[in-house]
Coordinates of C-alpha atoms in Angstrom, one line a residue:
Chain A
M1 CA -19.2 -2.8 -30.4
D2 CA -21.0 -2.5 -27.1
I3 CA -19.4 -2.2 -23.7
L4 CA -20.0 -5.8 -22.6
T5 CA -18.3 -7.2 -25.7
W6 CA -15.3 -4.9 -25.3
T7 CA -15.1 -5.9 -21.6
Y8 CA -15.1 -9.6 -22.4
I9 CA -12.4 -9.1 -25.1
L10 CA -10.1 -6.9 -23.0
V11 CA -10.5 -8.8 -19.7
G12 CA -10.2 -12.1 -21.6
A13 CA -7.0 -11.0 -23.4
S14 CA -5.4 -9.8 -20.2
F15 CA -6.2 -13.1 -18.4
A16 CA -4.7 -15.0 -21.4
L17 CA -1.6 -12.9 -21.0
Y18 CA -1.3 -13.6 -17.3
I19 CA -1.8 -17.3 -17.7
G20 CA 0.7 -17.4 -20.6
I21 CA 3.3 -15.7 -18.5
A22 CA 2.6 -18.1 -15.6
I23 CA 3.2 -21.1 -17.8
Y24 CA 6.3 -19.7 -19.3
T25 CA 7.9 -18.7 -15.9
R26 CA 6.7 -21.5 -13.6
A27 CA 8.9 -22.2 -10.6
G28 CA 11.0 -25.3 -10.5
S29 CA 12.7 -25.0 -7.1
T30 CA 11.9 -23.6 -3.7
K31 CA 14.3 -20.7 -4.5
E32 CA 12.3 -19.8 -7.6
F33 CA 9.0 -20.4 -5.7
Y34 CA 10.0 -18.1 -2.8
T35 CA 12.2 -15.4 -4.5
A36 CA 11.8 -15.9 -8.2
G37 CA 15.4 -17.3 -8.3
G38 CA 16.7 -14.0 -6.9
G39 CA 17.5 -12.6 -10.4
V40 CA 14.8 -10.1 -11.0
S41 CA 15.9 -6.7 -12.4
P42 CA 15.2 -3.7 -10.2
L43 CA 13.0 -2.1 -12.8
A44 CA 10.8 -5.3 -13.2
N45 CA 10.8 -5.6 -9.4
G46 CA 9.7 -2.0 -9.1
M47 CA 6.7 -2.6 -11.4
A48 CA 5.8 -5.9 -9.7
T49 CA 6.0 -4.2 -6.3
A50 CA 3.7 -1.4 -7.5
A51 CA 1.1 -3.9 -8.8
D52 CA 1.5 -6.0 -5.6
W53 CA 0.9 -3.0 -3.5
M54 CA -1.9 -1.3 -5.4
S55 CA -5.0 -3.2 -4.7
A56 CA -8.6 -3.0 -5.9
A57 CA -9.0 -0.4 -3.1
S58 CA -6.2 1.9 -4.5
F59 CA -7.5 1.5 -8.1
I60 CA -11.3 1.8 -7.6
S61 CA -12.0 3.3 -4.2
M62 CA -9.2 5.7 -3.2
A63 CA -10.1 8.5 -5.6
G64 CA -13.7 8.3 -4.4
I65 CA -12.7 8.4 -0.8
I66 CA -10.5 11.5 -1.4
A67 CA -13.4 13.1 -3.4
F68 CA -15.7 13.0 -0.4
A69 CA -13.0 13.6 2.3
G70 CA -11.1 16.4 0.5
Y71 CA -8.0 17.3 2.5
D72 CA -8.6 14.5 4.9
G73 CA -8.0 12.0 2.0
S74 CA -4.3 13.1 2.2
V75 CA -3.7 10.5 4.9
Y76 CA -3.9 7.8 2.3
L77 CA -1.8 9.7 -0.3
M78 CA 1.0 10.5 2.1
G79 CA 0.7 7.3 4.2
W80 CA 0.7 4.8 1.4
T81 CA 3.7 6.5 -0.4
G82 CA 5.7 7.8 2.5
G83 CA 6.1 4.2 3.8
Y84 CA 8.3 3.5 0.7
V85 CA 10.9 6.0 2.0
L86 CA 11.1 4.0 5.2
L87 CA 11.2 0.7 3.3
A88 CA 14.0 1.9 1.0
L89 CA 16.1 3.6 3.7
L90 CA 15.6 1.4 6.7
L91 CA 14.5 -2.1 5.6
A92 CA 15.0 -3.2 2.0
P93 CA 18.8 -3.2 1.6
Y94 CA 19.4 -4.9 5.0
L95 CA 16.8 -7.6 4.5
R96 CA 18.2 -8.3 1.0
K97 CA 21.7 -8.7 2.5
F98 CA 20.3 -11.0 5.2
G99 CA 19.4 -13.1 2.2
K100 CA 16.7 -15.5 3.3
F101 CA 13.1 -15.7 2.1
T102 CA 10.6 -14.3 4.6
V103 CA 10.1 -11.8 7.4
P104 CA 9.6 -14.5 10.0
D105 CA 12.9 -16.0 8.7
F106 CA 14.6 -12.7 9.6
V107 CA 12.8 -12.4 13.0
G108 CA 13.6 -16.0 13.9
D109 CA 17.3 -15.8 13.0
R110 CA 18.0 -12.3 14.2
Y111 CA 16.4 -13.1 17.6
Y112 CA 17.8 -16.6 17.7
S113 CA 14.4 -17.9 18.8
N114 CA 11.7 -20.1 17.3
K115 CA 9.2 -18.5 19.6
A116 CA 9.9 -15.2 18.0
R117 CA 9.6 -16.9 14.6
V118 CA 6.2 -18.3 15.4
V119 CA 4.9 -15.0 16.7
A120 CA 6.0 -13.5 13.4
V121 CA 4.3 -16.2 11.4
I122 CA 1.1 -15.6 13.3
C123 CA 1.3 -11.9 12.5
A124 CA 2.1 -12.5 8.9
L125 CA -0.8 -15.0 8.5
F126 CA -3.3 -12.7 10.2
I127 CA -2.3 -9.6 8.2
S128 CA -2.3 -11.5 4.9
F129 CA -5.7 -13.2 5.5
T130 CA -7.4 -10.0 6.6
Y131 CA -6.2 -8.4 3.4
V132 CA -6.8 -11.1 1.0
A133 CA -10.4 -11.6 2.1
G134 CA -11.1 -8.1 1.0
Q135 CA -9.3 -8.5 -2.3
M136 CA -11.3 -11.6 -3.3
R137 CA -14.5 -9.7 -2.6
G138 CA -13.2 -6.9 -4.7
V139 CA -12.5 -9.3 -7.5
G140 CA -16.1 -10.6 -7.3
I141 CA -17.5 -7.1 -7.3
V142 CA -15.5 -6.0 -10.3
F143 CA -16.5 -9.1 -12.2
S144 CA -20.1 -8.8 -11.4
R145 CA -20.3 -5.2 -12.4
Y146 CA -18.6 -5.5 -15.7
L147 CA -19.2 -9.0 -16.9
E148 CA -22.8 -9.0 -15.5
V149 CA -22.3 -12.3 -13.6
D150 CA -23.2 -13.1 -10.0
I151 CA -20.7 -11.9 -7.4
N152 CA -20.1 -15.4 -6.3
T153 CA -19.4 -16.6 -9.8
G154 CA -17.0 -13.7 -10.1
V155 CA -15.1 -14.7 -6.9
I156 CA -14.8 -18.3 -8.2
I157 CA -13.5 -17.2 -11.6
G158 CA -11.0 -15.0 -9.8
M159 CA -10.0 -17.9 -7.6
C160 CA -9.3 -20.1 -10.6
I161 CA -7.1 -17.5 -12.2
V162 CA -5.1 -16.8 -9.0
F163 CA -4.9 -20.5 -8.3
F164 CA -3.4 -21.1 -11.6
Y165 CA -0.5 -18.7 -11.5
A166 CA 0.2 -18.5 -7.8
V167 CA 0.2 -22.2 -7.2
L168 CA 2.1 -23.1 -10.4
G169 CA 4.4 -20.1 -10.8
G170 CA 5.2 -19.2 -7.2
M171 CA 7.1 -15.9 -6.8
K172 CA 8.6 -16.3 -10.3
G173 CA 5.2 -16.6 -12.0
I174 CA 3.8 -13.9 -9.8
T175 CA 6.6 -11.4 -10.5
Y176 CA 6.2 -11.4 -14.2
T177 CA 2.4 -11.5 -14.2
Q178 CA 2.5 -8.5 -11.8
V179 CA 4.7 -6.6 -14.3
A180 CA 2.0 -7.2 -17.0
Q181 CA -0.7 -6.3 -14.5
Y182 CA 1.0 -3.0 -13.6
C183 CA 1.1 -2.0 -17.3
V184 CA -2.6 -2.9 -17.7
L185 CA -3.7 -1.1 -14.6
I186 CA -1.7 2.1 -15.0
F187 CA -2.8 2.5 -18.6
A188 CA -6.4 1.9 -17.6
Y189 CA -6.2 4.5 -14.9
M190 CA -4.5 7.2 -16.9
V191 CA -6.5 7.2 -20.1
P192 CA -9.8 8.5 -18.6
A193 CA -7.9 10.8 -16.2
I194 CA -6.1 12.5 -19.0
F195 CA -9.2 13.0 -21.0
I196 CA -11.2 14.4 -18.1
S197 CA -8.4 16.7 -17.2
M198 CA -8.3 18.0 -20.8
Q199 CA -12.1 18.6 -20.9
L200 CA -12.2 20.4 -17.6
T201 CA -9.0 22.3 -17.4
G202 CA -7.5 22.1 -20.9
N203 CA -4.4 20.5 -19.4
P204 CA -3.5 16.9 -20.4
I205 CA -1.5 16.2 -17.3
P206 CA -4.0 15.5 -14.5
Q207 CA -1.5 16.4 -11.7
L208 CA -1.3 19.9 -13.2
G209 CA -5.0 20.0 -14.1
L210 CA -5.8 19.7 -10.4
G211 CA -4.3 23.2 -10.0
G212 CA -5.8 24.4 -13.3
T213 CA -8.7 26.6 -14.1
V214 CA -12.2 25.6 -15.2
A215 CA -14.3 27.1 -18.0
D216 CA -15.2 30.3 -16.1
G217 CA -11.5 31.1 -15.4
T218 CA -11.5 30.3 -11.7
H219 CA -9.2 27.7 -10.2
L220 CA -10.8 24.3 -9.9
L221 CA -10.0 23.9 -6.2
E222 CA -11.1 27.4 -5.3
K223 CA -14.4 26.8 -7.2
L224 CA -14.8 23.4 -5.3
D225 CA -14.2 25.1 -2.0
G226 CA -16.8 27.7 -2.9
V227 CA -19.5 25.4 -4.2
L228 CA -19.1 22.9 -1.3
S229 CA -19.4 25.6 1.4
E230 CA -22.4 27.1 -0.4
L231 CA -24.1 23.8 -0.2
G232 CA -23.2 23.6 3.5
F233 CA -20.3 21.1 3.3
A234 CA -16.8 21.7 4.6
E235 CA -14.3 23.3 2.2
Y236 CA -12.6 20.7 0.0
T237 CA -9.1 21.9 0.9
S238 CA -9.6 22.1 4.7
G239 CA -9.5 19.3 7.2
R240 CA -12.5 18.0 9.2
K241 CA -10.6 15.4 11.3
G242 CA -8.5 16.5 14.3
M243 CA -4.8 17.1 13.6
A244 CA -3.7 14.5 16.1
D245 CA -5.8 11.9 14.3
I246 CA -4.5 12.9 10.8
F247 CA -1.0 12.6 12.1
A248 CA -1.5 9.2 13.7
I249 CA -3.3 7.7 10.7
T250 CA -0.7 8.9 8.3
L251 CA 2.1 7.5 10.5
A252 CA 0.3 4.2 11.0
L253 CA -0.3 3.8 7.2
M254 CA 3.4 4.6 6.5
V255 CA 4.8 2.3 9.1
G256 CA 2.2 -0.3 8.3
T257 CA 3.2 -0.2 4.6
A258 CA 6.8 -0.7 5.5
G259 CA 5.8 -3.7 7.7
L260 CA 3.5 -5.5 5.3
P261 CA 5.0 -8.9 4.6
H262 CA 3.9 -9.2 0.9
V263 CA 5.7 -5.9 0.1
I264 CA 8.8 -6.8 2.1
V265 CA 9.3 -10.1 0.4
R266 CA 9.5 -8.5 -3.0
F267 CA 12.9 -7.0 -2.0
F268 CA 14.3 -10.5 -1.6
T269 CA 14.0 -11.2 -5.3
V270 CA 16.7 -8.8 -6.7
P271 CA 20.3 -9.9 -7.1
R272 CA 22.2 -7.2 -5.1
V273 CA 21.7 -4.9 -2.1
K274 CA 22.0 -1.8 -4.4
D275 CA 19.3 -3.3 -6.6
A276 CA 17.0 -3.5 -3.5
R277 CA 17.5 0.2 -2.8
L278 CA 17.0 1.1 -6.5
S279 CA 13.9 -1.1 -6.9
A280 CA 12.2 0.6 -3.9
G281 CA 12.8 3.9 -5.8
Y282 CA 11.3 2.5 -9.0
A283 CA 8.4 1.0 -7.1
L284 CA 7.6 4.4 -5.6
I285 CA 7.8 6.1 -9.1
F286 CA 5.3 3.6 -10.5
I287 CA 3.0 4.0 -7.5
A288 CA 3.4 7.8 -7.5
I289 CA 2.1 7.9 -11.1
L290 CA -1.3 6.6 -9.8
Y291 CA -1.2 8.2 -6.4
T292 CA -0.6 11.7 -7.8
T293 CA -3.3 11.2 -10.4
A294 CA -5.9 10.0 -7.8
P295 CA -6.4 13.4 -6.1
A296 CA -7.0 14.9 -9.6
V297 CA -9.5 12.2 -10.5
A298 CA -11.2 12.8 -7.1
A299 CA -11.5 16.6 -7.5
F300 CA -12.6 16.2 -11.2
G301 CA -15.2 13.6 -10.2
I302 CA -16.8 15.6 -7.4
Y303 CA -16.7 18.8 -9.4
N304 CA -18.4 17.1 -12.3
A305 CA -21.0 15.5 -10.1
I306 CA -21.9 18.7 -8.4
D307 CA -21.6 20.9 -11.5
T308 CA -23.9 18.7 -13.6
V309 CA -26.3 17.2 -11.0
A310 CA -26.7 19.5 -8.0
D311 CA -29.5 22.1 -8.3
K312 CA -30.3 20.8 -11.8
P313 CA -33.8 19.7 -12.9
V314 CA -34.4 16.0 -12.4
S315 CA -35.7 15.6 -15.9
N316 CA -32.6 17.0 -17.6
L317 CA -29.5 15.2 -16.2
P318 CA -26.5 14.0 -18.2
E319 CA -26.7 10.5 -19.7
W320 CA -24.1 8.9 -17.4
V321 CA -26.2 9.7 -14.4
G322 CA -29.1 7.7 -15.8
N323 CA -26.8 4.8 -16.7
W324 CA -25.3 4.6 -13.2
Q325 CA -28.7 5.1 -11.5
K326 CA -29.5 1.6 -12.9
T327 CA -26.7 0.1 -10.8
N328 CA -27.8 2.1 -7.7
L329 CA -24.4 3.7 -7.4
I330 CA -26.1 7.0 -7.9
S331 CA -29.6 7.5 -6.5
I332 CA -31.8 10.6 -6.8
D333 CA -34.9 11.0 -4.7
D334 CA -36.8 14.3 -5.2
K335 CA -38.0 14.5 -1.6
N336 CA -39.6 17.9 -1.7
G337 CA -41.0 17.3 -5.2
D338 CA -39.8 20.5 -6.7
G339 CA -38.2 18.8 -9.7
I340 CA -34.7 20.0 -8.7
V341 CA -31.9 17.9 -7.3
Q342 CA -30.9 19.2 -3.9
Y343 CA -27.5 18.1 -2.6
T344 CA -27.0 18.9 1.1
P345 CA -25.1 17.5 4.1
V346 CA -28.3 16.9 6.0
A347 CA -29.8 13.4 5.5
E348 CA -33.5 14.6 5.6
T349 CA -33.1 17.1 2.8
N350 CA -30.4 15.6 0.7
E351 CA -31.7 14.2 -2.6
L352 CA -28.5 12.9 -4.2
K353 CA -26.6 9.8 -3.1
I354 CA -23.3 9.1 -4.8
D355 CA -21.3 5.9 -4.2
R356 CA -17.7 6.8 -3.8
D357 CA -16.6 4.1 -6.3
I358 CA -18.3 6.0 -9.1
M359 CA -15.3 8.4 -9.4
V360 CA -13.2 5.9 -11.2
L361 CA -15.7 3.5 -12.6
A362 CA -17.9 6.1 -14.3
S363 CA -15.0 8.4 -15.4
P364 CA -14.9 7.1 -19.0
E365 CA -18.6 7.8 -19.4
I366 CA -18.3 11.2 -17.8
A367 CA -15.6 12.0 -20.3
K368 CA -17.7 10.5 -23.1
L369 CA -14.9 8.1 -24.1
P370 CA -15.4 5.2 -26.5
N371 CA -16.7 1.9 -25.1
W372 CA -13.3 0.2 -25.2
V373 CA -12.1 2.5 -22.5
V374 CA -14.8 1.1 -20.1
G375 CA -13.6 -2.4 -20.9
L376 CA -10.0 -1.2 -20.2
V377 CA -11.0 0.2 -16.8
A378 CA -12.6 -3.2 -16.0
A379 CA -9.3 -5.0 -17.0
G380 CA -7.3 -2.5 -14.9
G381 CA -9.5 -3.0 -11.8
M382 CA -9.1 -6.8 -12.1
A383 CA -5.3 -6.5 -12.6
A384 CA -5.1 -4.5 -9.4
A385 CA -7.2 -6.9 -7.3
L386 CA -5.6 -10.1 -8.7
S387 CA -2.0 -8.9 -8.4
T388 CA -2.4 -8.1 -4.7
A389 CA -4.4 -11.3 -4.0
A390 CA -1.6 -13.3 -5.5
G391 CA 1.1 -11.5 -3.6
L392 CA -0.7 -12.2 -0.3
L393 CA -1.4 -15.8 -1.1
L394 CA 2.3 -16.3 -1.7
V395 CA 3.1 -14.9 1.7
I396 CA 0.6 -17.3 3.3
S397 CA 1.9 -20.3 1.5
T398 CA 5.6 -19.4 2.2
S399 CA 4.8 -18.8 5.9
V400 CA 3.3 -22.3 6.2
S401 CA 5.8 -24.2 4.2
R402 CA 9.0 -22.5 5.1
D403 CA 8.4 -20.8 8.5
L404 CA 6.3 -23.5 10.1
F405 CA 7.1 -26.9 8.4
R406 CA 10.8 -26.3 7.7
T407 CA 11.5 -24.9 11.1
F408 CA 10.2 -28.0 12.8
K409 CA 11.3 -30.4 10.2
P410 CA 14.6 -29.0 9.0
D411 CA 15.6 -32.2 7.1
M412 CA 12.7 -32.0 4.6
T413 CA 13.7 -32.4 1.0
E414 CA 13.3 -29.5 -1.3
K415 CA 10.9 -31.3 -3.5
R416 CA 8.7 -32.0 -0.5
E417 CA 8.9 -28.4 0.7
L418 CA 7.9 -27.2 -2.7
L419 CA 4.9 -29.6 -2.7
I420 CA 3.9 -28.3 0.8
A421 CA 4.2 -24.7 -0.5
R422 CA 1.9 -25.5 -3.4
I423 CA -0.6 -27.3 -1.3
S424 CA -0.7 -24.4 1.2
A425 CA -1.1 -21.9 -1.7
A426 CA -4.0 -24.0 -2.9
G427 CA -5.5 -24.1 0.5
A428 CA -5.1 -20.4 1.0
V429 CA -6.8 -19.7 -2.4
I430 CA -9.8 -21.8 -1.3
L431 CA -10.0 -20.2 2.1
A432 CA -9.7 -16.7 0.5
G433 CA -12.4 -17.7 -1.9
Y434 CA -14.6 -18.8 0.9
F435 CA -14.2 -15.4 2.6
G436 CA -14.9 -13.7 -0.8
V437 CA -18.2 -15.6 -1.1
N438 CA -19.2 -15.3 2.5
P439 CA -17.6 -12.1 3.5
P440 CA -17.3 -11.7 7.3
G441 CA -19.4 -8.5 8.0
F442 CA -16.3 -6.8 9.3
V443 CA -14.1 -6.9 6.2
A444 CA -14.0 -3.2 5.8
E445 CA -13.4 -2.8 9.6
V446 CA -10.4 -5.1 9.7
V447 CA -8.3 -3.2 7.2
A448 CA -7.4 -1.0 10.1
F449 CA -6.3 -4.2 11.7
A450 CA -3.9 -5.2 8.9
F451 CA -2.1 -1.9 8.9
G452 CA -2.2 -1.4 12.6
L453 CA -0.9 -4.8 13.3
A454 CA 1.9 -4.6 10.7
A455 CA 2.9 -1.2 12.2
A456 CA 2.7 -2.5 15.8
S457 CA 4.4 -5.9 15.3
F458 CA 6.9 -6.1 12.5
F459 CA 8.2 -2.6 11.9
P460 CA 9.8 -2.0 15.3
V461 CA 11.5 -5.4 15.7
I462 CA 12.9 -5.3 12.2
I463 CA 14.3 -1.8 12.6
M464 CA 15.7 -2.5 16.0
G465 CA 17.1 -5.8 14.8
I466 CA 19.1 -3.9 12.1
F467 CA 20.1 -0.7 13.9
S468 CA 20.8 -2.0 17.4
S469 CA 22.9 -5.0 18.2
R470 CA 21.9 -4.8 21.9
I471 CA 18.2 -5.8 21.3
N472 CA 17.7 -9.4 22.3
K473 CA 15.1 -12.1 21.9
E474 CA 13.3 -11.3 25.2
G475 CA 12.9 -7.7 24.1
A476 CA 11.7 -8.6 20.7
I477 CA 9.1 -11.0 21.8
A478 CA 7.9 -8.8 24.6
G479 CA 7.8 -5.8 22.2
M480 CA 5.9 -7.7 19.5
V481 CA 3.3 -9.2 21.9
S482 CA 2.7 -5.9 23.8
G483 CA 2.4 -3.8 20.6
L484 CA 0.1 -6.4 19.1
V485 CA -2.1 -6.8 22.1
F486 CA -2.4 -3.1 22.8
T487 CA -3.4 -2.3 19.2
M488 CA -5.8 -5.2 18.9
L489 CA -7.6 -4.3 22.2
Y490 CA -8.0 -0.7 21.2
I491 CA -9.4 -1.6 17.8
V492 CA -11.7 -4.4 19.1
F493 CA -12.9 -2.2 21.9
F494 CA -14.1 0.6 19.6
K495 CA -15.0 -1.4 16.5
F496 CA -16.7 -4.5 18.0
W497 CA -17.4 -4.2 21.7
N498 CA -18.5 -0.5 21.9
P499 CA -19.1 0.8 18.4
E500 CA -21.4 3.4 19.8
M501 CA -18.4 4.9 21.7
N502 CA -16.3 5.1 18.5
N503 CA -16.0 8.9 18.2
A504 CA -13.5 11.6 19.1
D505 CA -14.9 12.2 22.6
H506 CA -13.9 8.7 23.8
W507 CA -10.6 8.2 21.8
W508 CA -7.3 8.5 23.6
F509 CA -5.7 11.8 22.6
G510 CA -8.3 12.0 19.7
I511 CA -6.7 9.1 17.9
S512 CA -9.1 6.8 16.0
P513 CA -8.8 3.0 15.7
E514 CA -7.4 3.6 12.2
G515 CA -4.4 5.5 13.6
I516 CA -3.8 3.6 16.8
G517 CA -1.2 1.4 15.1
S518 CA 1.3 4.3 15.5
V519 CA 0.8 4.2 19.2
G520 CA 1.1 0.4 19.2
M521 CA 4.4 0.9 17.4
L522 CA 5.7 3.2 20.1
V523 CA 4.6 0.7 22.8
N524 CA 6.5 -2.0 20.9
F525 CA 9.7 0.2 20.6
V526 CA 9.6 1.1 24.3
V527 CA 8.9 -2.3 25.7
C528 CA 11.5 -3.9 23.4
F529 CA 14.1 -1.4 24.4
V530 CA 13.5 -1.6 28.2
V531 CA 13.2 -5.4 28.3
S532 CA 16.4 -5.8 26.3
K533 CA 18.3 -3.5 28.7
L534 CA 17.2 -5.6 31.7
T535 CA 18.2 -9.0 30.1
P536 CA 21.5 -10.3 28.8
A537 CA 22.9 -9.2 25.4
P538 CA 22.5 -11.4 22.3
P539 CA 25.2 -14.0 21.7
Q540 CA 28.3 -13.0 19.8
D541 CA 27.5 -14.8 16.6
V542 CA 24.2 -12.8 16.3
Q543 CA 26.0 -9.6 17.0
D544 CA 28.5 -10.5 14.2
M545 CA 25.5 -11.3 11.9
I546 CA 24.1 -7.8 12.5
Q547 CA 27.5 -6.2 11.6
E548 CA 27.5 -8.4 8.5
I549 CA 24.0 -7.3 7.1
R550 CA 25.0 -3.7 7.4
I551 CA 27.6 -4.2 4.7
P552 CA 26.4 -4.6 1.1
R553 CA 29.2 -6.7 -0.3
G554 CA 28.6 -10.5 -0.5
A555 CA 24.8 -10.5 -0.7
G556 CA 24.9 -13.2 -3.4
K557 CA 26.5 -15.8 -1.2
A558 CA 23.8 -15.5 1.5
H559 CA 21.3 -17.2 -0.8
A560 CA 22.1 -20.7 0.1
H561 CA 20.2 -22.2 2.9
Chain B
M1 CA 40.2 -2.8 17.1
S2 CA 41.3 -3.9 13.7
E3 CA 41.5 -1.6 10.7
T4 CA 38.6 -3.1 8.9
K5 CA 36.4 -2.8 11.9
L6 CA 37.3 0.9 12.3
K7 CA 36.6 1.4 8.6
M8 CA 33.2 -0.3 8.9
K9 CA 32.4 1.9 11.9
A10 CA 33.1 4.9 9.8
Y11 CA 31.0 3.6 7.0
W12 CA 28.0 2.9 9.3
K13 CA 28.3 6.4 10.8
K14 CA 28.2 8.1 7.5
N15 CA 25.3 5.8 6.5
L16 CA 23.4 6.9 9.6
K17 CA 24.1 10.5 8.9
T18 CA 22.6 10.2 5.4
L19 CA 19.6 8.4 6.8
L20 CA 18.9 11.0 9.5
F21 CA 19.3 13.8 7.0
L22 CA 16.9 12.2 4.5
L23 CA 14.4 11.2 7.1
A24 CA 14.3 14.7 8.4
I25 CA 13.2 16.0 5.0
W26 CA 10.7 13.1 4.8
F27 CA 9.2 14.2 8.1
L28 CA 9.3 17.9 7.2
V29 CA 7.4 17.7 3.9
S30 CA 4.7 15.2 5.1
F31 CA 4.1 15.6 8.8
G32 CA 5.5 19.2 8.8
F33 CA 4.2 20.9 5.7
G34 CA 1.3 18.6 5.0
I35 CA -0.2 18.3 8.5
L36 CA 1.3 20.4 11.4
L37 CA 1.8 23.6 9.3
V38 CA -0.9 23.1 6.8
E39 CA -3.0 26.0 7.9
P40 CA -0.4 28.8 7.8
L41 CA 0.9 27.3 4.5
N42 CA -2.6 27.4 3.1
T43 CA -2.5 31.2 3.2
I44 CA 0.1 31.0 0.5
Q45 CA -1.3 30.5 -3.0
F46 CA 0.8 28.6 -5.4
G47 CA -0.6 28.3 -9.0
G48 CA -4.1 27.0 -8.4
F49 CA -3.1 25.4 -5.1
K50 CA -3.0 26.3 -1.5
L51 CA 0.5 25.4 -0.6
G52 CA -0.3 23.3 2.5
F53 CA -2.9 21.3 0.6
W54 CA -0.5 20.9 -2.3
F55 CA 2.1 19.4 0.0
A56 CA -0.4 17.0 1.5
Q57 CA -1.7 15.7 -1.8
Q58 CA 1.1 16.1 -4.3
G59 CA 4.3 17.8 -3.1
S60 CA 5.2 15.3 -0.4
I61 CA 4.9 12.4 -2.9
Y62 CA 7.2 14.0 -5.4
T63 CA 9.7 14.7 -2.6
F64 CA 9.5 11.0 -1.4
V65 CA 10.5 9.8 -4.9
V66 CA 13.4 12.3 -5.1
L67 CA 14.6 11.2 -1.5
I68 CA 14.9 7.6 -2.5
F69 CA 16.9 8.3 -5.6
V70 CA 19.2 10.7 -3.6
Y71 CA 19.7 7.8 -1.1
V72 CA 20.5 5.3 -3.9
Y73 CA 23.1 7.7 -5.4
R74 CA 24.6 8.6 -2.0
M75 CA 24.9 5.0 -0.8
N76 CA 26.4 3.8 -4.1
Q77 CA 29.1 6.5 -3.6
L78 CA 29.6 5.5 0.0
D79 CA 29.9 1.8 -0.9
K80 CA 32.6 2.6 -3.4
E81 CA 34.4 5.0 -1.0
F82 CA 34.6 2.3 1.6
D83 CA 35.2 -0.5 -0.9
V84 CA 32.2 -2.5 0.2
N85 CA 30.4 -2.2 -3.2
E86 CA 29.2 -5.2 -5.2
E87 CA 30.8 -5.9 -8.6

């Protein structure tokens, strides 16, 4: 069977599975809609969190980014996994004990202020929309590449699927579809990686293959360093960015991860505090399987590309190069007409352009795997994009129905709240779809926003809220606002107002806009602390609540609202 | 101060000690070995890897996983010791 038929079969089958699960597990109450009823096992929650977290960017683009960035790609690997240590140790167990449904819920109650709650809602909505717009575009691109439909048609198909299970199933439907999506995506990622690792290094485990030896007996990484520096590029295993920037970006990604609302809410769905701790551990294992494979896929990909294409005659290139030339993801332009492909760091003489997404998308062909594996990678990429989109849409709808409507209309019936939650989920799907079809030109730019803002707004006030009973509402609001404004101004200044100044000469302490969230976080911490010291302590009942959430026993009772 | 309050204070203190210890390792393997000390560590070859590069792309992630499970184990022990565990 050909690739397209396999793709239709495998993508169709995976969609049927998701919809089936959504119908079977649809939510009947607000508790089920917001937290899946609170009875999800830690193992299932770990898988769902992993799928929720790993987006189209993790699945398709990350290995490619690392392939071209070499050591500098480590910021994503360490940043996006190290955040789970912070989540598990500093946030998850206490938020679970707190026992409500959302991050603004916690901020509003802990800081006994609806103003703080509203600031938190605005942050949550902004972070989630920024992120979901990129995901819907990702869904469209994956669809169009594999099913050979228009990108806009792809976005609309994706919208219908997400609409169905996010609106109908709420958190409960999403949780169990995400478990299925995790299985699909990890299987799809590992199969080609294992085969390429075997072919190149003779080791079936890609993580070990990365340190293995290639055909001529030299170590893969040593060979890559050598070949790249011969061609005039920086060594694969050395950094090109400044150390301060690497440090700041890694920290911003870690802290941002721990502050992302769609990840945090997943820890509200398990029955007990100890399950929240454990499920963060499971989530990281499931994420680590992909994240430790990605650097191997990256190195294999760039090695294969250079080894089989660079300095080779144009007329005699491997078949996969020709196939991907048709999609313009690889382009070869013999500028000096010598019939040989020159790959150099200089734009005028470079004859080979490789899109970074090729490292994952073309991997089955590079390894000469059967057609069904290509269909599998398509289904995997879709699972990654859909699961993250659904998680974000749920945060948006919950923020609207619970944190806005319920706060200002506390006597609303549950049935009505559920209806508002569903309507806002539907509205969010439509808005996300609109951004997918008409992507604002700055989608790629604003990813720095999502992480920077999560790092500079939520993380410090949640941590301080748990670990200090002296921090009050004045401190929290001042901290969130100053961290947010600082980070936003820095990013907007370099990304939108003065993009021509966006380089290391003008950055503060050599920190790029991608890493500035970590400075924003410090600003938040300091302002929050100082303002709290100068204003009265929180009331006694709030201080008692803080003591209460530090103790695991009795988490079950906190459910009722 | 009542007896339970004192007990909770002791529980929280031990909890914080565990946290600080684990976070110190978290910082050491990622920011320490993977970033600040990456160049001196890269002079050490470890299998097919330079050690600093390995910590940045693989070693730190493995350590993170282990850290969370050590935390889970240690906290379950503490919860029992101070009788604040759940059924």
